mmCIF file of C-alpha atoms in Angstrom:
data_model
loop_
_atom_site.group_PDB
_atom_site.id
_atom_site.type_symbol
_atom_site.label_atom_id
_atom_site.label_comp_id
_atom_site.label_asym_id
_atom_site.label_seq_id
_atom_site.Cartn_x
_atom_site.Cartn_y
_atom_site.Cartn_z
ATOM 1 C CA MET A 1 -6.143 -21.187 -38.582
ATOM 2 C CA SER A 2 -7.970 -18.186 -37.122
ATOM 3 C CA ALA A 3 -6.282 -15.027 -35.858
ATOM 4 C CA HIS A 4 -7.374 -16.063 -32.369
ATOM 5 C CA ASP A 5 -5.060 -19.088 -32.642
ATOM 6 C CA GLN A 6 -2.075 -17.004 -33.769
ATOM 7 C CA LEU A 7 -0.097 -15.909 -30.746
ATOM 8 C CA LEU A 8 2.718 -13.482 -30.124
ATOM 9 C CA VAL A 9 4.496 -14.910 -27.081
ATOM 10 C CA VAL A 10 6.738 -12.310 -25.440
ATOM 11 C CA ILE A 11 8.984 -13.920 -22.819
ATOM 12 C CA ASP A 12 10.356 -11.496 -20.270
ATOM 13 C CA PRO A 13 14.124 -11.809 -19.633
ATOM 14 C CA VAL A 14 13.612 -11.936 -15.863
ATOM 15 C CA ALA A 15 11.378 -15.009 -16.268
ATOM 16 C CA ARG A 16 13.984 -16.702 -18.460
ATOM 17 C CA ARG A 17 16.694 -16.043 -15.907
ATOM 18 C CA ILE A 18 14.708 -16.916 -12.753
ATOM 19 C CA ASP A 19 12.730 -19.975 -13.883
ATOM 20 C CA GLY A 20 13.841 -21.316 -17.234
ATOM 21 C CA GLU A 21 12.048 -24.632 -16.674
ATOM 22 C CA SER A 22 8.625 -22.971 -16.318
ATOM 23 C CA VAL A 23 9.346 -20.888 -19.415
ATOM 24 C CA ARG A 24 10.212 -24.038 -21.379
ATOM 25 C CA ILE A 25 7.008 -25.754 -20.245
ATOM 26 C CA ALA A 26 4.894 -22.721 -21.200
ATOM 27 C CA LYS A 27 6.513 -22.591 -24.661
ATOM 28 C CA ASP A 28 5.881 -26.302 -25.233
ATOM 29 C CA VAL A 29 2.193 -26.016 -24.318
ATOM 30 C CA LEU A 30 1.593 -22.828 -26.323
ATOM 31 C CA CYS A 31 3.462 -23.994 -29.420
ATOM 32 C CA GLY A 32 1.747 -27.385 -29.259
ATOM 33 C CA GLY A 33 -1.734 -25.880 -29.353
ATOM 34 C CA SER A 34 -1.399 -22.838 -31.597
ATOM 35 C CA GLU A 35 0.672 -21.024 -34.166
ATOM 36 C CA ALA A 36 2.998 -19.079 -31.882
ATOM 37 C CA LYS A 37 5.687 -16.565 -32.705
ATOM 38 C CA ILE A 38 8.222 -16.472 -29.859
ATOM 39 C CA CYS A 39 9.940 -13.197 -28.936
ATOM 40 C CA LEU A 40 12.867 -13.037 -26.511
ATOM 41 C CA PRO A 41 13.422 -9.342 -25.727
ATOM 42 C CA GLU A 42 16.500 -8.394 -23.731
ATOM 43 C CA SER A 43 15.388 -4.912 -22.648
ATOM 44 C CA PRO A 44 12.213 -2.860 -22.018
ATOM 45 C CA GLU A 45 12.733 -1.205 -25.418
ATOM 46 C CA GLU A 46 12.818 -4.564 -27.201
ATOM 47 C CA PHE A 47 9.784 -5.662 -25.171
ATOM 48 C CA ALA A 48 7.892 -2.574 -26.408
ATOM 49 C CA ARG A 49 8.948 -3.105 -30.025
ATOM 50 C CA ALA A 50 7.816 -6.733 -29.937
ATOM 51 C CA LEU A 51 4.324 -5.737 -28.788
ATOM 52 C CA ALA A 52 4.146 -2.895 -31.288
ATOM 53 C CA ARG A 53 4.804 -5.362 -34.128
ATOM 54 C CA ARG A 54 2.173 -7.847 -33.015
ATOM 55 C CA GLY A 55 0.018 -7.398 -36.125
ATOM 56 C CA SER A 56 -3.112 -9.540 -35.833
ATOM 57 C CA ARG A 57 -1.538 -11.955 -33.368
ATOM 58 C CA ARG A 58 -2.883 -12.206 -29.828
ATOM 59 C CA PRO A 59 -0.230 -11.073 -27.329
ATOM 60 C CA VAL A 60 0.805 -13.434 -24.549
ATOM 61 C CA VAL A 61 3.224 -12.334 -21.834
ATOM 62 C CA VAL A 62 5.333 -14.935 -20.060
ATOM 63 C CA GLY A 63 6.663 -13.094 -17.039
ATOM 64 C CA ASP A 64 5.912 -11.663 -13.623
ATOM 65 C CA ASP A 65 3.618 -8.861 -12.484
ATOM 66 C CA ARG A 66 5.988 -6.146 -13.682
ATOM 67 C CA ALA A 67 5.993 -7.622 -17.180
ATOM 68 C CA LEU A 68 2.186 -7.800 -17.133
ATOM 69 C CA LEU A 69 1.956 -4.162 -16.023
ATOM 70 C CA ARG A 70 4.444 -3.094 -18.681
ATOM 71 C CA ALA A 71 2.403 -4.833 -21.380
ATOM 72 C CA VAL A 72 -0.914 -3.339 -20.258
ATOM 73 C CA SER A 73 0.639 0.137 -20.044
ATOM 74 C CA LEU A 74 2.072 -0.120 -23.557
ATOM 75 C CA LEU A 75 -1.147 -1.465 -25.057
ATOM 76 C CA HIS A 76 -3.176 1.205 -23.229
ATOM 77 C CA ARG A 77 -1.025 3.969 -24.705
ATOM 78 C CA ASP A 78 -1.444 2.286 -28.097
ATOM 79 C CA ARG A 79 -5.224 2.502 -27.576
ATOM 80 C CA TRP A 80 -5.540 -1.228 -28.303
ATOM 81 C CA LEU A 81 -6.978 -2.490 -25.021
ATOM 82 C CA GLY A 82 -10.563 -1.607 -25.869
ATOM 83 C CA ASP A 83 -10.639 -4.036 -28.797
ATOM 84 C CA GLY A 84 -8.083 -6.705 -27.977
ATOM 85 C CA ALA A 85 -7.340 -9.174 -25.209
ATOM 86 C CA LEU A 86 -4.116 -10.015 -23.439
ATOM 87 C CA ALA A 87 -3.027 -13.328 -21.940
ATOM 88 C CA VAL A 88 -0.351 -14.034 -19.357
ATOM 89 C CA VAL A 89 1.594 -17.019 -18.043
ATOM 90 C CA PRO A 90 2.885 -15.873 -14.628
ATOM 91 C CA VAL A 91 6.568 -16.736 -14.200
ATOM 92 C CA GLY A 92 9.036 -14.852 -12.046
ATOM 93 C CA PRO A 93 9.707 -13.467 -8.591
ATOM 94 C CA SER A 94 6.327 -11.755 -8.060
ATOM 95 C CA VAL A 95 3.123 -13.119 -9.570
ATOM 96 C CA HIS A 96 0.578 -12.219 -6.880
ATOM 97 C CA LEU A 97 -1.204 -9.635 -9.052
ATOM 98 C CA ALA A 98 -1.735 -12.028 -11.956
ATOM 99 C CA HIS A 99 -3.118 -14.689 -9.626
ATOM 100 C CA SER A 100 -5.390 -12.165 -7.886
ATOM 101 C CA LEU A 101 -6.884 -11.324 -11.293
ATOM 102 C CA GLY A 102 -7.799 -14.991 -11.795
ATOM 103 C CA VAL A 103 -4.871 -16.397 -13.795
ATOM 104 C CA PRO A 104 -4.100 -19.976 -12.644
ATOM 105 C CA ALA A 105 -0.893 -20.824 -10.838
ATOM 106 C CA GLY A 106 1.578 -23.106 -12.585
ATOM 107 C CA ALA A 107 2.961 -22.893 -16.097
ATOM 108 C CA VAL A 108 0.827 -25.732 -17.483
ATOM 109 C CA GLY A 109 -2.496 -24.456 -16.141
ATOM 110 C CA ALA A 110 -1.819 -20.857 -17.163
ATOM 111 C CA ALA A 111 -0.670 -21.859 -20.664
ATOM 112 C CA ARG A 112 -3.709 -24.092 -21.157
ATOM 113 C CA THR A 113 -5.892 -21.136 -20.132
ATOM 114 C CA VAL A 114 -4.250 -19.034 -22.893
ATOM 115 C CA LEU A 115 -5.408 -21.659 -25.408
ATOM 116 C CA ASP A 116 -8.784 -22.676 -23.974
ATOM 117 C CA GLY A 117 -9.869 -19.782 -21.758
ATOM 118 C CA ALA A 118 -12.351 -16.983 -22.254
ATOM 119 C CA VAL A 119 -11.798 -13.245 -22.385
ATOM 120 C CA ARG A 120 -13.134 -11.344 -19.397
ATOM 121 C CA ARG A 121 -13.395 -7.570 -19.467
ATOM 122 C CA LEU A 122 -11.817 -5.968 -16.404
ATOM 123 C CA ASP A 123 -11.851 -2.459 -14.959
ATOM 124 C CA LEU A 124 -8.814 -0.214 -15.199
ATOM 125 C CA LEU A 125 -7.734 2.759 -13.102
ATOM 126 C CA VAL A 126 -6.014 5.422 -15.206
ATOM 127 C CA ASP A 127 -4.325 8.546 -13.845
ATOM 128 C CA GLU A 128 -3.896 11.914 -15.540
ATOM 129 C CA SER A 129 -0.433 10.979 -16.824
ATOM 130 C CA ASP A 130 -1.816 7.816 -18.524
ATOM 131 C CA GLY A 131 -0.467 5.524 -15.807
ATOM 132 C CA VAL A 132 -2.552 2.387 -15.249
ATOM 133 C CA VAL A 133 -3.510 0.404 -12.163
ATOM 134 C CA LEU A 134 -4.834 -3.132 -12.643
ATOM 135 C CA GLY A 135 -5.663 -4.151 -9.090
ATOM 136 C CA GLY A 136 -5.353 -1.371 -6.547
ATOM 137 C CA LEU A 137 -3.211 1.314 -5.018
ATOM 138 C CA THR A 138 -2.326 2.330 -1.482
ATOM 139 C CA ILE A 139 -0.914 5.478 0.028
ATOM 140 C CA PRO A 140 0.907 4.386 3.215
ATOM 141 C CA ALA A 141 1.575 6.715 6.122
ATOM 142 C CA LEU A 142 4.935 8.406 6.328
ATOM 143 C CA GLY A 143 7.701 6.553 8.117
ATOM 144 C CA PRO A 144 8.951 7.695 11.529
ATOM 145 C CA ALA A 145 10.702 11.041 11.664
ATOM 146 C CA PRO A 146 14.442 10.803 10.782
ATOM 147 C CA ARG A 147 16.883 10.996 13.646
ATOM 148 C CA PRO A 148 19.421 13.816 13.723
ATOM 149 C CA GLY A 149 22.949 13.199 12.473
ATOM 150 C CA SER A 150 24.555 12.206 9.199
ATOM 151 C CA PRO A 151 23.557 8.950 7.429
ATOM 152 C CA VAL A 152 26.919 7.400 8.394
ATOM 153 C CA LEU A 153 26.470 8.390 12.043
ATOM 154 C CA ARG A 154 22.924 7.047 12.115
ATOM 155 C CA ALA A 155 24.053 3.751 10.558
ATOM 156 C CA ALA A 156 26.882 3.410 13.097
ATOM 157 C CA ARG A 157 24.525 4.174 15.992
ATOM 158 C CA SER A 158 22.044 1.581 14.672
ATOM 159 C CA LEU A 159 24.791 -1.060 14.421
ATOM 160 C CA VAL A 160 25.958 -0.402 17.987
ATOM 161 C CA LEU A 161 22.392 -0.673 19.305
ATOM 162 C CA THR A 162 21.844 -3.889 17.370
ATOM 163 C CA LEU A 163 24.958 -5.465 18.841
ATOM 164 C CA THR A 164 24.307 -4.384 22.426
ATOM 165 C CA ARG A 165 20.578 -4.960 22.903
ATOM 166 C CA PRO A 166 17.533 -6.422 21.145
ATOM 167 C CA ALA A 167 16.060 -4.261 18.411
ATOM 168 C CA PRO A 168 13.083 -2.197 19.608
ATOM 169 C CA PRO A 169 9.721 -2.623 17.901
ATOM 170 C CA PRO A 170 9.282 -0.398 14.830
ATOM 171 C CA ALA A 171 7.995 3.077 15.557
ATOM 172 C CA ALA A 172 4.392 3.794 14.649
ATOM 173 C CA PRO A 173 4.030 5.563 11.299
ATOM 174 C CA ARG A 174 3.109 9.215 11.300
ATOM 175 C CA PRO A 175 -0.229 10.178 9.727
ATOM 176 C CA GLN A 176 -0.211 12.340 6.623
ATOM 177 C CA ARG A 177 -2.136 15.491 5.795
ATOM 178 C CA LEU A 178 -4.083 14.604 2.645
ATOM 179 C CA ARG A 179 -7.187 15.812 0.888
ATOM 180 C CA VAL A 180 -9.174 12.882 -0.524
ATOM 181 C CA GLU A 181 -12.142 13.345 -2.848
ATOM 182 C CA ALA A 182 -14.341 10.674 -4.407
ATOM 183 C CA ASP A 183 -16.522 11.958 -7.256
ATOM 184 C CA GLY A 184 -16.186 15.410 -5.723
ATOM 185 C CA VAL A 185 -17.269 14.282 -2.245
ATOM 186 C CA LEU A 186 -14.710 15.162 0.423
ATOM 187 C CA LEU A 187 -13.614 12.126 2.469
ATOM 188 C CA ALA A 188 -10.692 13.803 4.273
ATOM 189 C CA ASP A 189 -9.186 17.279 4.291
ATOM 190 C CA LEU A 190 -5.749 18.650 5.069
ATOM 191 C CA ASP A 191 -6.673 19.377 8.694
ATOM 192 C CA GLN A 192 -7.685 15.719 9.259
ATOM 193 C CA PRO A 193 -4.668 13.378 9.599
ATOM 194 C CA VAL A 194 -4.878 10.257 7.442
ATOM 195 C CA GLU A 195 -3.209 6.933 8.261
ATOM 196 C CA ALA A 196 -3.769 5.270 4.880
ATOM 197 C CA VAL A 197 -5.757 5.491 1.668
ATOM 198 C CA SER A 198 -6.574 2.577 -0.622
ATOM 199 C CA VAL A 199 -8.303 2.581 -3.996
ATOM 200 C CA GLN A 200 -9.352 -0.695 -5.577
ATOM 201 C CA ALA A 201 -10.772 -1.371 -9.020
ATOM 202 C CA GLY A 202 -14.014 -2.802 -7.652
ATOM 203 C CA ALA A 203 -17.245 -4.318 -8.830
ATOM 204 C CA ALA A 204 -20.273 -2.766 -10.526
ATOM 205 C CA GLY A 205 -18.157 -0.252 -12.419
ATOM 206 C CA ARG A 206 -17.004 1.697 -9.378
ATOM 207 C CA ALA A 207 -13.700 1.995 -7.556
ATOM 208 C CA ARG A 208 -13.740 1.176 -3.846
ATOM 209 C CA VAL A 209 -12.110 3.858 -1.706
ATOM 210 C CA VAL A 210 -11.093 3.369 1.938
ATOM 211 C CA VAL A 211 -9.655 6.186 4.059
ATOM 212 C CA ARG A 212 -8.325 5.396 7.531
ATOM 213 C CA ARG A 213 -8.180 8.297 9.965
ATOM 214 C CA PRO A 214 -6.882 7.976 13.542
ATOM 215 C CA ALA A 215 -9.678 10.253 14.789
ATOM 216 C CA LEU A 216 -12.368 7.801 13.639
ATOM 217 C CA PRO A 217 -13.025 4.280 14.962
ATOM 218 C CA GLU A 218 -14.030 3.010 11.506
ATOM 219 C CA PRO A 219 -12.572 3.800 8.080
ATOM 220 C CA VAL A 220 -14.430 6.081 5.692
ATOM 221 C CA ARG A 221 -15.622 4.110 2.663
ATOM 222 C CA ALA A 222 -16.950 5.216 -0.700
ATOM 223 C CA GLU A 223 -17.470 4.056 -4.273
ATOM 224 C CA ALA A 224 -16.611 6.397 -7.119
ATOM 225 C CA LEU A 225 -15.539 6.773 -10.726
ATOM 226 C CA THR A 226 -12.917 9.431 -9.981
ATOM 227 C CA VAL A 227 -10.636 9.725 -6.940
ATOM 228 C CA THR A 228 -8.320 12.668 -6.295
ATOM 229 C CA VAL A 229 -5.663 12.777 -3.575
ATOM 230 C CA SER A 230 -3.635 15.919 -2.906
ATOM 231 C CA GLY A 231 -1.450 17.391 -0.195
ATOM 232 C CA PRO A 232 2.227 17.540 0.754
ATOM 233 C CA ASP A 233 4.553 15.231 -1.168
ATOM 234 C CA PHE A 234 3.360 11.631 -0.908
ATOM 235 C CA ARG A 235 4.288 8.287 -2.443
ATOM 236 C CA TYR A 236 1.889 5.547 -3.435
ATOM 237 C CA ARG A 237 2.135 1.889 -4.374
ATOM 238 C CA ALA A 238 0.153 0.955 -7.473
ATOM 239 C CA ASP A 239 0.165 -2.811 -8.059
ATOM 240 C CA ALA A 240 3.890 -3.650 -8.101
ATOM 241 C CA HIS A 241 5.297 -0.129 -8.449
ATOM 242 C CA VAL A 242 6.028 2.662 -5.978
ATOM 243 C CA THR A 243 5.571 6.135 -7.463
ATOM 244 C CA GLY A 244 6.290 9.610 -6.174
ATOM 245 C CA PRO A 245 6.677 11.882 -4.530
ATOM 246 C CA VAL A 246 3.712 13.746 -6.045
ATOM 247 C CA ARG A 247 1.472 16.477 -4.690
ATOM 248 C CA THR A 248 -1.721 15.537 -6.464
ATOM 249 C CA ARG A 249 -3.012 12.599 -8.450
ATOM 250 C CA THR A 250 -6.388 11.755 -9.938
ATOM 251 C CA TRP A 251 -7.435 8.237 -10.872
ATOM 252 C CA THR A 252 -10.426 7.548 -13.103
ATOM 253 C CA LEU A 253 -12.056 4.142 -13.313
ATOM 254 C CA ARG A 254 -12.701 2.862 -16.808
ATOM 255 C CA PRO A 255 -15.131 -0.052 -16.542
ATOM 256 C CA GLY A 256 -14.345 -3.052 -18.744
ATOM 257 C CA ALA A 257 -11.417 -1.209 -20.315
ATOM 258 C CA TRP A 258 -9.220 -4.239 -20.917
ATOM 259 C CA GLY A 259 -9.574 -7.930 -21.634
ATOM 260 C CA LEU A 260 -7.684 -10.763 -19.961
ATOM 261 C CA THR A 261 -7.906 -14.422 -20.947
ATOM 262 C CA LEU A 262 -9.040 -16.396 -17.881
ATOM 263 C CA PRO A 263 -10.431 -19.873 -17.186
ATOM 264 C CA PRO A 264 -14.017 -20.302 -18.438
ATOM 265 C CA VAL A 265 -16.592 -19.720 -15.742
#
């Protein structure tokens, strides 16, 4: 049996708790078609140790998007992604990212893809702190300005308003003051309010950058290898995680930096 057929199947505890039936089906398919070592970590530390002890086995994650991100982050820091390939069976409360990358829905289809699929090299966004982004990131506008008064007073006032009249529509978000650069080209500066910024690991080895500014009828678009955003404290959502506040962050696209087992084309 080749090393390709030897699997390390790491089953995330959230997947086991949320959808034990799908986990059982995935195990049956994987164990029926390969030599599979099953790991049942109970914590992020045990999850990391299981991957670190993978040896020559091909890692397979059974879990949701957060488990997939955790695995890619760990393998990236281990400098293994350039040579190896990861597989995933999406199970859990949030699996949109895995499906958007091309992994089939359903435990049977995804597990069969682990056994019969082909490795496709995908782009990876990496920031200066070694954080990874598989799909894309967004920097939303700030929420509406807080109302005066203590948190308890504001909560009481909100409850009274809810009970006495219909809730008003949500207030429009406030633009942020951000400096956005794509390969050194300035897309927005601190004196130009920004509604939203999105960076997507795109095609042709470039990240797609979209900056929406209220002063312009159309968004500013660019393709770049490196994107830097700076300004007052801001938060951003990268795949399934919200990070921040930070004052500056640089993301660099690494074309074909990781491999994912997907259905044959």
